XYZ file of C-alpha atoms in Angstrom:
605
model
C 150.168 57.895 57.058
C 146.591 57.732 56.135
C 144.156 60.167 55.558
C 140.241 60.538 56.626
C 137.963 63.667 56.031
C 137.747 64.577 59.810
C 135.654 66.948 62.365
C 137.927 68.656 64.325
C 136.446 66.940 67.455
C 137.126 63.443 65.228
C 140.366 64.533 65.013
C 141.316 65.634 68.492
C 139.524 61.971 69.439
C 141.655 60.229 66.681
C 145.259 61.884 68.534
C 144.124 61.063 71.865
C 143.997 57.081 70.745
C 147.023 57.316 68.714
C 148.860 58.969 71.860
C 148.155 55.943 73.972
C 145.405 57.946 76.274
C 143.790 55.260 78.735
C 141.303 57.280 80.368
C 139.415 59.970 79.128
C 136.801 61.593 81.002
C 133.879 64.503 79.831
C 130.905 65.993 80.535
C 128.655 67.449 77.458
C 128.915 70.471 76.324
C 128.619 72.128 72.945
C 131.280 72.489 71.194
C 132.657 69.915 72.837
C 130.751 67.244 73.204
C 131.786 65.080 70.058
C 135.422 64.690 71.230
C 134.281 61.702 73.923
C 131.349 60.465 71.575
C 134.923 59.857 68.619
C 136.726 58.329 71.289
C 133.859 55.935 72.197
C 132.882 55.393 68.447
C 136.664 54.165 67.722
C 137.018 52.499 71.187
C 138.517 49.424 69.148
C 141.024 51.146 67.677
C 142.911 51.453 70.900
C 145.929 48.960 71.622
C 146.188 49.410 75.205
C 143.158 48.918 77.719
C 140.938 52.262 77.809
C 138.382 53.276 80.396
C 135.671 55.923 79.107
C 133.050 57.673 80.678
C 130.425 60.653 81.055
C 131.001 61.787 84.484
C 128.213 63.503 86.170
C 129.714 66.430 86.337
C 133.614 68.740 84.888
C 134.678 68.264 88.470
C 134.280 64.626 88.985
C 135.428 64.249 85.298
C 139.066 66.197 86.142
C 139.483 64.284 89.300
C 138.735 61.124 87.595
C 141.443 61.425 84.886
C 143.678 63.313 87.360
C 143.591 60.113 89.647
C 144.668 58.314 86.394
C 147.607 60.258 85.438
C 148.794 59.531 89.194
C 148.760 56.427 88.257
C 151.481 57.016 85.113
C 148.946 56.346 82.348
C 147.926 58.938 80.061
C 144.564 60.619 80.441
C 142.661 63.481 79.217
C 139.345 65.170 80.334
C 136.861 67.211 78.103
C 134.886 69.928 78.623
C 133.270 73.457 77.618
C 134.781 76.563 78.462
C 131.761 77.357 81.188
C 132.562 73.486 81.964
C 136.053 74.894 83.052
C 134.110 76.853 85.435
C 132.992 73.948 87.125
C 136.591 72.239 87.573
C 137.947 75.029 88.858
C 138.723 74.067 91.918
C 140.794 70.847 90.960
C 141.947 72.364 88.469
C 144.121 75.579 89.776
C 145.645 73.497 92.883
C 146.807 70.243 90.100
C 148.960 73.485 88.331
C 150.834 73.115 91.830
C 150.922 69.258 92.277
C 151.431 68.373 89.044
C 151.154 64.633 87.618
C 152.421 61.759 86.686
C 151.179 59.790 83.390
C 150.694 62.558 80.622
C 147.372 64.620 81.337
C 145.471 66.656 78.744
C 142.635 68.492 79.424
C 140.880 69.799 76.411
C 138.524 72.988 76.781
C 136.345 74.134 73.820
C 135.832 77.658 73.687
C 132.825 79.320 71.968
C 133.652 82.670 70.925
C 130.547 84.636 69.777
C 128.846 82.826 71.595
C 126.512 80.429 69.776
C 125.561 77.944 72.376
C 126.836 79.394 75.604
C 125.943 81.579 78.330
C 129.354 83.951 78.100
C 132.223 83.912 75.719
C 135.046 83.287 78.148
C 138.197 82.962 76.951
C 140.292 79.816 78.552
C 143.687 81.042 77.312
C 143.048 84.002 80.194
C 141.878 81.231 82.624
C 145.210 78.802 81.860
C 147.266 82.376 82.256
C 145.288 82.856 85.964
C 146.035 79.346 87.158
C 149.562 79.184 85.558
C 148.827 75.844 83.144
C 150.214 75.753 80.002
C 147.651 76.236 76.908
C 147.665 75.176 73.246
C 145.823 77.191 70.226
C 145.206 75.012 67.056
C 144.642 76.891 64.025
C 142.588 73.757 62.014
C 141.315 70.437 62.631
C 144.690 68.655 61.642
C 147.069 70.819 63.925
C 144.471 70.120 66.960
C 145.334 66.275 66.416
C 148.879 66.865 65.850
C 149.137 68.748 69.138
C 147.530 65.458 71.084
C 151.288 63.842 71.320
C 153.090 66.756 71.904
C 150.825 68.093 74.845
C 151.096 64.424 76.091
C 155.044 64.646 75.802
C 155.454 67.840 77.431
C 152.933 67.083 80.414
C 155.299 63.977 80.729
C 158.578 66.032 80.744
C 157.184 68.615 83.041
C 154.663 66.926 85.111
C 152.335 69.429 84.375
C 148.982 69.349 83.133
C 148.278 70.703 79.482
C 145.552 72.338 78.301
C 144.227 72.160 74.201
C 141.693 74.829 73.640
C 139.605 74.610 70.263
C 136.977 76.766 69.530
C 134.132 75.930 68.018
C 135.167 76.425 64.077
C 137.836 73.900 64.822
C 135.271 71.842 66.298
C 133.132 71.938 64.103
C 135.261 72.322 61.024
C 136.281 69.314 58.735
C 139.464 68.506 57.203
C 141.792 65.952 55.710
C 144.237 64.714 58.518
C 146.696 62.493 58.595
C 146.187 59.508 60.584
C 148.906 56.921 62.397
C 148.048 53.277 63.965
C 147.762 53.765 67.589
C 151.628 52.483 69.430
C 151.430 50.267 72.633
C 152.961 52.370 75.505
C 152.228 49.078 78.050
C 152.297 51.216 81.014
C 150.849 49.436 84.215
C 148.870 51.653 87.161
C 151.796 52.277 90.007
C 150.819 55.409 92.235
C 154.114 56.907 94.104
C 152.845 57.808 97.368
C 154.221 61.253 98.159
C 152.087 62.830 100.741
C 154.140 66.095 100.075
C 153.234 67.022 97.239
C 150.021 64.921 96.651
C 148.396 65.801 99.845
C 150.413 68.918 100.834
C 149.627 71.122 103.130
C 149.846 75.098 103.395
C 153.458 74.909 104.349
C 154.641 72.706 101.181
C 152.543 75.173 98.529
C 155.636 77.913 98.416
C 158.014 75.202 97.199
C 155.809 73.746 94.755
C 154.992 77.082 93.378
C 158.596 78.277 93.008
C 158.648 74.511 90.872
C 155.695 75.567 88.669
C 157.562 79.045 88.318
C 160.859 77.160 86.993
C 159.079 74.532 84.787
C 156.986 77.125 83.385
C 159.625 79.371 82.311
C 161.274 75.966 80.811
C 158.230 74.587 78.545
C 158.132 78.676 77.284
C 161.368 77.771 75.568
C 160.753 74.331 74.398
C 161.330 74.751 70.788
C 158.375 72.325 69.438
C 156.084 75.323 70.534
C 157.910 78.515 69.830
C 155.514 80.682 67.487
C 156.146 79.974 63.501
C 157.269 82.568 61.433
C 156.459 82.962 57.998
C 158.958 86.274 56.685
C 157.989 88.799 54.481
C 160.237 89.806 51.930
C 161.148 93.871 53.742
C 158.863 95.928 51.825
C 156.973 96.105 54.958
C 159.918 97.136 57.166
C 159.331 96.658 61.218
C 155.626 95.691 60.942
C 154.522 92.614 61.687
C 151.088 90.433 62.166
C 150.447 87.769 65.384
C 147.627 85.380 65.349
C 146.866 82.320 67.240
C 143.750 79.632 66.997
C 141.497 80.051 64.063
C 141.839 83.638 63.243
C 145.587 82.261 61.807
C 143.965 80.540 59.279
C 141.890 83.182 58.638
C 144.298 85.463 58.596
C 146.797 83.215 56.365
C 143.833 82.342 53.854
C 143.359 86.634 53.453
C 146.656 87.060 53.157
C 146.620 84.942 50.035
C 143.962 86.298 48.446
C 145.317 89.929 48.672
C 148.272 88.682 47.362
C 150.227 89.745 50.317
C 151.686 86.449 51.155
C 155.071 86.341 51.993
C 155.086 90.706 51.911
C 154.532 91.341 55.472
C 156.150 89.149 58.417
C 153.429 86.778 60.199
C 153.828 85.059 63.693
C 151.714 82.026 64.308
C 151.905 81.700 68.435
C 150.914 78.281 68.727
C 151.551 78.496 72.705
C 149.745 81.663 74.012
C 150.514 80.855 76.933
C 153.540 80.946 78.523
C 154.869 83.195 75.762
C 158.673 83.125 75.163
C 160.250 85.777 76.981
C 163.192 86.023 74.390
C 159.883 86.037 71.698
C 158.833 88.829 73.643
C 162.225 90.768 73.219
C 162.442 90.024 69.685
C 159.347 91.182 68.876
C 160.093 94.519 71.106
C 163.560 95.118 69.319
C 162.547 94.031 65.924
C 159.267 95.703 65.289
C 157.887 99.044 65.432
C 154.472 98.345 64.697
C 152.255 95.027 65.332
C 148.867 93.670 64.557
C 147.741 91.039 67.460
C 144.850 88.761 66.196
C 143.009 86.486 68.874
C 139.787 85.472 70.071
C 138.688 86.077 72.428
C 140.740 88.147 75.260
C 143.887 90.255 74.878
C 145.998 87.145 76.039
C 148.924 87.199 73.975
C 148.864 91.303 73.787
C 148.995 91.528 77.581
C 152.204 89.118 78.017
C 153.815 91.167 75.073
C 153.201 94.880 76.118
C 154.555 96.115 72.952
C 154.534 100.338 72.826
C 153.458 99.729 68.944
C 150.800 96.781 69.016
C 147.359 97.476 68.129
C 144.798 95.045 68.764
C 141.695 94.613 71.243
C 143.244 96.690 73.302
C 143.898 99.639 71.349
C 140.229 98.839 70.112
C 141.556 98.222 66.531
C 140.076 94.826 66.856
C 136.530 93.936 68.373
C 136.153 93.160 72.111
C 133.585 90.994 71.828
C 132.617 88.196 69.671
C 133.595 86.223 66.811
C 136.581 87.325 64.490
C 135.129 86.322 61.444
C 137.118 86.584 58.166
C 135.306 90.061 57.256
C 136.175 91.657 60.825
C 139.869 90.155 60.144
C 140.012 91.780 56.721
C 139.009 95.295 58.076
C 141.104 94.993 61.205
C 144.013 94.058 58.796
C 142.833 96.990 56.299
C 143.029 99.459 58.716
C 146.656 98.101 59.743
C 148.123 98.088 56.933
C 145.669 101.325 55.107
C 144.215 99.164 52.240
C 141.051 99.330 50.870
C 138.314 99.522 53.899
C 136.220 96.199 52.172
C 132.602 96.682 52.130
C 130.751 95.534 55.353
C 128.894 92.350 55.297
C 125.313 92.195 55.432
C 123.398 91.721 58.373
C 122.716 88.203 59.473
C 119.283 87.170 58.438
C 117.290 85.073 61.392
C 114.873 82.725 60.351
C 112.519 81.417 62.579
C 113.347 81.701 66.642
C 114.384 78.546 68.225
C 111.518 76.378 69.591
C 111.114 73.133 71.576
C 110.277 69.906 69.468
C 107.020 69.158 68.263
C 105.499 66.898 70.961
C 108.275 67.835 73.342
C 107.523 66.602 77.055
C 108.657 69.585 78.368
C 106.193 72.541 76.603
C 103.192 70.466 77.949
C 104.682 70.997 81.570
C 105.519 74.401 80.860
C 102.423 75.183 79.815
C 100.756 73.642 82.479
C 102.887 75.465 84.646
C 102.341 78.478 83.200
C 98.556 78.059 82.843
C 98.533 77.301 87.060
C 100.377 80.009 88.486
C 100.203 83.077 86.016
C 101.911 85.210 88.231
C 104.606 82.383 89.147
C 108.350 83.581 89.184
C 109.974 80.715 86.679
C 113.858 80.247 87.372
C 115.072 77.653 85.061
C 118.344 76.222 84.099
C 120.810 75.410 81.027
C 119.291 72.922 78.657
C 117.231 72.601 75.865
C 114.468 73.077 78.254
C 115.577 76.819 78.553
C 113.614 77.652 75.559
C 110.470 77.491 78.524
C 110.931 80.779 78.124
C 109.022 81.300 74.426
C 105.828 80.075 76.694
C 106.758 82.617 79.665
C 107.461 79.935 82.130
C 111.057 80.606 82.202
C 112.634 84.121 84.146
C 116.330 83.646 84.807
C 118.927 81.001 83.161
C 121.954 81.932 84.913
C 124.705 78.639 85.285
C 124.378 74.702 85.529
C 122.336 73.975 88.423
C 121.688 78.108 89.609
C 118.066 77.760 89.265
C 117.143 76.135 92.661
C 119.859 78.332 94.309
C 118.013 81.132 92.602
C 114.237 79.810 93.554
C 115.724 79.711 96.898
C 116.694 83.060 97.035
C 113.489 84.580 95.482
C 111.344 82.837 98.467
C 114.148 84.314 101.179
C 113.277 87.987 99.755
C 109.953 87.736 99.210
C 109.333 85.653 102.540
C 110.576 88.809 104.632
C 108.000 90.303 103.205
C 105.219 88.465 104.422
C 103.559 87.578 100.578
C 105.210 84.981 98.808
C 104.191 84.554 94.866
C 104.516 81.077 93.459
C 107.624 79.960 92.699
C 108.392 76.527 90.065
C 111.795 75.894 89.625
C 112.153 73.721 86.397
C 115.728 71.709 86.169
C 116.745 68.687 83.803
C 117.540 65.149 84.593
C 121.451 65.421 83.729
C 121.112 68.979 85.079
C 119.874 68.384 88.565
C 122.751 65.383 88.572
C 125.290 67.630 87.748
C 124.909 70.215 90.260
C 121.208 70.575 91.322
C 121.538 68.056 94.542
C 123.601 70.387 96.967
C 121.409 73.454 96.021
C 118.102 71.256 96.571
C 119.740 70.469 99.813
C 120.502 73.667 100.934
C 116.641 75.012 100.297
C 115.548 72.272 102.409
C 117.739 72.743 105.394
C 117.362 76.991 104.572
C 113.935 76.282 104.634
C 112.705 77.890 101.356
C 109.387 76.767 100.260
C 109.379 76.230 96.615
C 107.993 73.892 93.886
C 111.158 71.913 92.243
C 110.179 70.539 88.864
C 112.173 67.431 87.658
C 112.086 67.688 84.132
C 113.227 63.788 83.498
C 113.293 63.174 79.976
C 115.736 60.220 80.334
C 118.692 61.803 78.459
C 120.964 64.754 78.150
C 118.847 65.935 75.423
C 120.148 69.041 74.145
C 123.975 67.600 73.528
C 123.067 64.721 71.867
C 121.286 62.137 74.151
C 124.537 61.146 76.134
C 123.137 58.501 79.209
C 122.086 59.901 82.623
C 122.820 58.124 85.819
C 119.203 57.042 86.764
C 119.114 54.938 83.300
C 121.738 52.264 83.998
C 123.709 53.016 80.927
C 127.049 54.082 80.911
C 129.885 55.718 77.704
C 129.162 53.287 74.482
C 125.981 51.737 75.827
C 127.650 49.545 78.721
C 125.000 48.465 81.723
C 125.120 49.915 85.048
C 124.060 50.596 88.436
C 121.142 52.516 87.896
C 120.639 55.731 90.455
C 117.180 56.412 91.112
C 115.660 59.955 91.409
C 112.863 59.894 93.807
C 115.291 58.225 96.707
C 118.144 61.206 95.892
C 115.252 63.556 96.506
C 114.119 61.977 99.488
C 117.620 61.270 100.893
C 117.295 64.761 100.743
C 115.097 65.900 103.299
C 112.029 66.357 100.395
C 108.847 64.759 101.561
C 106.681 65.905 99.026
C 107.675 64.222 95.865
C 105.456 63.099 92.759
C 106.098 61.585 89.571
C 103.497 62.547 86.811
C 103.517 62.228 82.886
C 103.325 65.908 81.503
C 101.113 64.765 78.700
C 98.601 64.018 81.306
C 97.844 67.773 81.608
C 95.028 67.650 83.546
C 97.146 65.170 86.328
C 100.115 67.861 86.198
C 97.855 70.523 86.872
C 96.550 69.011 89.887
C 99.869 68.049 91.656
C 101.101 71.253 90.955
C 98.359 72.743 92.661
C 98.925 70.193 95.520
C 102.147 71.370 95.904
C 101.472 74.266 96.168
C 99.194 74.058 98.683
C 102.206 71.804 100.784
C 104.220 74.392 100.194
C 101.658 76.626 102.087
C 100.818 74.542 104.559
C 101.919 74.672 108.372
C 104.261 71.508 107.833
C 105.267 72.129 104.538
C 108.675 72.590 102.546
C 110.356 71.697 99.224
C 107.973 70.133 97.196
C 109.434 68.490 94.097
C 107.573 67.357 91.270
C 109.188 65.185 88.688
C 107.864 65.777 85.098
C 108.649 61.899 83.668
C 108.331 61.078 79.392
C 111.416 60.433 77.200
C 112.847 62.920 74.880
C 111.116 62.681 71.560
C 113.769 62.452 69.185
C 114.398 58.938 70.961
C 112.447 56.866 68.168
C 112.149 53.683 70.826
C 110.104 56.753 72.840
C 108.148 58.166 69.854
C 106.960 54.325 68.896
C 106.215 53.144 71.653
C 103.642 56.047 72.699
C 99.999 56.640 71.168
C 100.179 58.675 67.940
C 96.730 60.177 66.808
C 95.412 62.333 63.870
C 95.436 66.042 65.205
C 93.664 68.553 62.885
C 91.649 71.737 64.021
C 88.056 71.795 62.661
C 85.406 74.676 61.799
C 85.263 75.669 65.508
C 88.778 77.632 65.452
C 88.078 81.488 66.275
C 91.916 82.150 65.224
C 92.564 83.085 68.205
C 96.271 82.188 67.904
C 96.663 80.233 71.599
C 97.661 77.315 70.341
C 100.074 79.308 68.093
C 101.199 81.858 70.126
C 101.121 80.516 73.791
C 101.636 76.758 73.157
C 103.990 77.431 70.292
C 104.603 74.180 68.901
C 106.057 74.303 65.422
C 103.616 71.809 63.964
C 100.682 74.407 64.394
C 100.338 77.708 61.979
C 98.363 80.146 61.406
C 96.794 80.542 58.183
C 96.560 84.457 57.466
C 94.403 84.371 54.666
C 91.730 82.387 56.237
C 92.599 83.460 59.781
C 92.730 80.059 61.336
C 95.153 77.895 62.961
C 95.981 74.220 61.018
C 98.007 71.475 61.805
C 101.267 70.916 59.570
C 100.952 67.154 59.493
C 104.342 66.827 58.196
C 105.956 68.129 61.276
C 103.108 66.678 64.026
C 103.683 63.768 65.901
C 100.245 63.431 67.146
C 100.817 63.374 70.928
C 97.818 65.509 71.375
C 99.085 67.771 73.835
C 98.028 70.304 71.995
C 94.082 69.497 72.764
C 93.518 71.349 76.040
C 95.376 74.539 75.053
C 92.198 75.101 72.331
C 89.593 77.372 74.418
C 86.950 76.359 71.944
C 88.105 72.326 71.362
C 88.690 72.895 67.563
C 91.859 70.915 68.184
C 90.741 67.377 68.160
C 92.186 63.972 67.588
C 90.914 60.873 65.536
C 92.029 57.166 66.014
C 95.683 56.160 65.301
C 97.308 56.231 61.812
């Protein structure tokens, strides 16, 4: 066996090659979103014939590798934990049908959060729809659990579910590597309409299955929680942990020199628990410390009179359990010294969009047109619209023209509707943004859709987007065009404009405007067209000029303050603005924002 120095997305990647997986199947999300990229990067690796690809949406991507493990080959699909959200639907009724080939599907879970709209915990989701759930504690353990997930699935016909969070992610480590085995398995599907199609009447029967197989994988003894003993001079007391917070809890152990002292369960299964784990645990043990992030999973299943943990309150509700929060949870436990709090996280500088980002010159443009606008935006990078006041809500992929919808209903009974510009992303508005555009058209809501088209999925790494032609690993494809979607449905006002034309994108937004107004009016949808900058093809191939602010500059912080681009400061002493030239990219979008032109521009460098 080899070993590499390994993210734990590498890793997880790495296991799903080695374990024969011939489809695999993801939409971006942080921390996920490396898993796929690994899996495309070491593509070649693979023996048998694998398909990759970034479906448009979690949905399509667990009915694509669902289809697949129909099939008998081994497939896995990868997603967030608000991606989860999204699959929902396929994913609660396949607990029922069950499959064929081994299927894996592997949610990331962000406690904390740090890139994510909630904190959701998917070992309470898997617990809800009855699928089976697996809690690495590092990098190498996620990899080693690849096979084993694949096996089981196999045995039981059941999909699996592998939940890192994002320190395992994110997290590097030597694993241990194998060479990938031929499994030679050829597509057959076994038509059953029974069970693959079934009906009402057939769901009782399939759900007294799922009962029985369930309470059979809980006693598989690959996944029975480890014990490390203590050596009884901490009678009846006893510490559980799952995921991360193991190792963190191992690694503390070690350093108070309590190792081996105090008996420690590592539940490597939260769910379904062992009920004969559960009885041991109630006949053995008086007293017991849970540790998990982030819901009371494992403490609800167990029920134990003497447990403390989140739900006693011993243990934070909420957030991260970082090593200090373990240590005073487990000093309180076991009454050792309280350790001194950490200090307070210091925050540098707030998140901003790029210098020369497309997307602040249509804010601000947007912004600057309709001052009293109501701004419902979406998840992206693009939320950060909202340092420039042109965002108001962020609420779920796709919500924002749902929500724009919904703002004109209300204030349409009233008689005085405000503007309302609804800004959406590319990979966004392909993900989930056509049904809710379609429903304000037919619903009749009279709002100004803007396409924020920056020719990527920006803000998880630049994966492709369907109206490029470029599919997983750079492979050419069928190209789906934007402006026909919109059209196709029901928009007739639709524009394309380059947001560093300011003066252009002021103009069709007021034009829009004015259709949305108008007696045979509607949607209107804009679509705000310039690559992402950090594509260099994009940043070369566009004019780059000399920006610098000259003796005209009142320091009136605009360009600072409302444009907020990070290449322009304010210099306190002198109370002026100037450019930092080592961050500008010299799009000039800056220019207009200046209400006395001491932003100007010189020929190109």
């Amino acid at each position: 066996m080899d070993k590499k120095l390994l993210m734990g997305n590498e890793a997880i990647a790495r296991g799903l090659i080695e374990a024969g997986c011939q489809l695999a199947t993801a939409y971006p999300g942080t921390p996920s979103t490396e898993i796929l990229q690994a899996v495309i990067d070491d593509r070649d690796q693979a023996v048998d014939p694998l398909h990759i690809e970034w479906s448009v949406n979690e949905k399509v991507a667990f009915e694509v590798a669902l289809a697949g493990s129909y099939t008998g080959k081994r497939t896995a699909t990868v997603m967030k934990q608000v991606g989860l959200n999204v699959a929902a639907d396929p994913f609660m009724r396949t607990a029922y049908l069950g499959v064929k080939g081994g299927m894996l599907t592997i949610v990331a879970d962000d406690p904390g959060p740090h890139s994510s709209q909630n904190e959701q915990d998917t070992r309470l989701f898997c617990l809800q729809g009855r699928v089976p759930v697996f809690d690495p504690a590092s990098p190498a353990e996620a990899r080693q659990m690849v096979p084993l997930a694949f096996e089981l699935s196999e045995k039981y016909e059941l999909n699996l579910v592998l939940r890192p969070t994002t320190r395992i992610c994110h997290s590097r480590q030597n694993v241990g590597t194998t060479r990938p085995e031929p499994l030679g398995r050829k597509a057959e599907f076994q038509r059953d309409p029974t069970r693959w199609a079934a009906t009402p009447a057939f769901l009782p029967a399939l759900h007294r299955k799922l009962n029985d197989k369930l309470a059979q994988i809980a006693k598989e003894p690959k996944v029975q929680p480890r014990l490390i003993a203590g050596d009884g001079s901490l009678p009846r007391t006893a510490l559980v942990a799952s995921g991360i917070v193991y190792g963190h809890l191992a690694d503390l152990l070690s350093d108070l020199d309590l190792h081996g002292k105090v008996d420690l369960f590592q539940v490597v299964m939260p769910y379904p628990l062992n009920p004969e784990f559960i009885a041991r645990l109630h006949a053995d043990y008086d007293r017991l410390l849970i540790l998990e992030e982030t819901y009371p999973v494992i403490e609800l299943q167990l029920a134990h009179p003497g447990a403390v943990g989140k739900q006693s309150g011993l243990v934070p509700r909420e957030g991260e359990l970082t090593p200090d929060l373990v240590h005073q949870s487990l000093a309180s436990f076991l009454e050792l010294e309280t350790p001194a709090e950490s200090p307070a996280e210091r925050r540098g500088q707030r998140p901003s969009l790029c210098p020369g980002c497309p997307h602040r010159a249509a804010f601000f443009s947007i912004k600057q047109t309709f001052p009293q606008g109501i701004f419902p935006s979406d998840i992206g990078c693009y939320t950060l619209g909202m340092n420039l006041g042109a965002v108001n809500t962020v609420h779920c992929m796709g919500a924002c023209i749902s929500q724009g919808a919904g703002f004109y209903q209300a204030y349409h009974q009233d008689g005085e509707v405000p503007p309302i510009v609804v800004t959406i992303g590319d990979s966004t508005f392909f993900h989930s943004g056509l049904p809710a555009l379609i429903n304000a058209v037919i619903q009749q809501a009279r709002i100004i859709v803007v396409i924020l088209d920056n020719a990527t999925t920006a803000m998880t790494g630049g994966q492709p987007v369907p109206h490029m032609g470029v599919a997983a690993g750079g492979v050419a494809t069928r190209a789906v065009a934007i402006e026909p979607l919109v059209n196709a449905c029901g928009v007739d006002f639709v524009e394309v404009c380059d947001p560093y034309d300011q003066k252009s994108f002021v103009e069709l937004l007021k034009q829009a405007d004015q259709y949305t107004r108008s007696a045979e009016g509607g949607v209107a949808v804009l679509i705000s067209r310039h690559g992402c900058i950090m594509d260099r093809a994009v940043r070369k191939g566009q004019p780059r000029w000399e920006v610098t602010i000259d003796e005209r500059c009142i320091g009136c912080r605009k360009c600072v303050d409302a444009f907020e681009c990070p290449a322009l400061k304010m210099d306190e002493q002198n109370r002026v603005a100037v450019v930092d030239q080592d961050r500008c990219i010299g799009c000039g979008t800056c220019l207009p924002v200046c209400p006395v032109a001491a932003i100007v521009r010189e020929e190109s460098r």
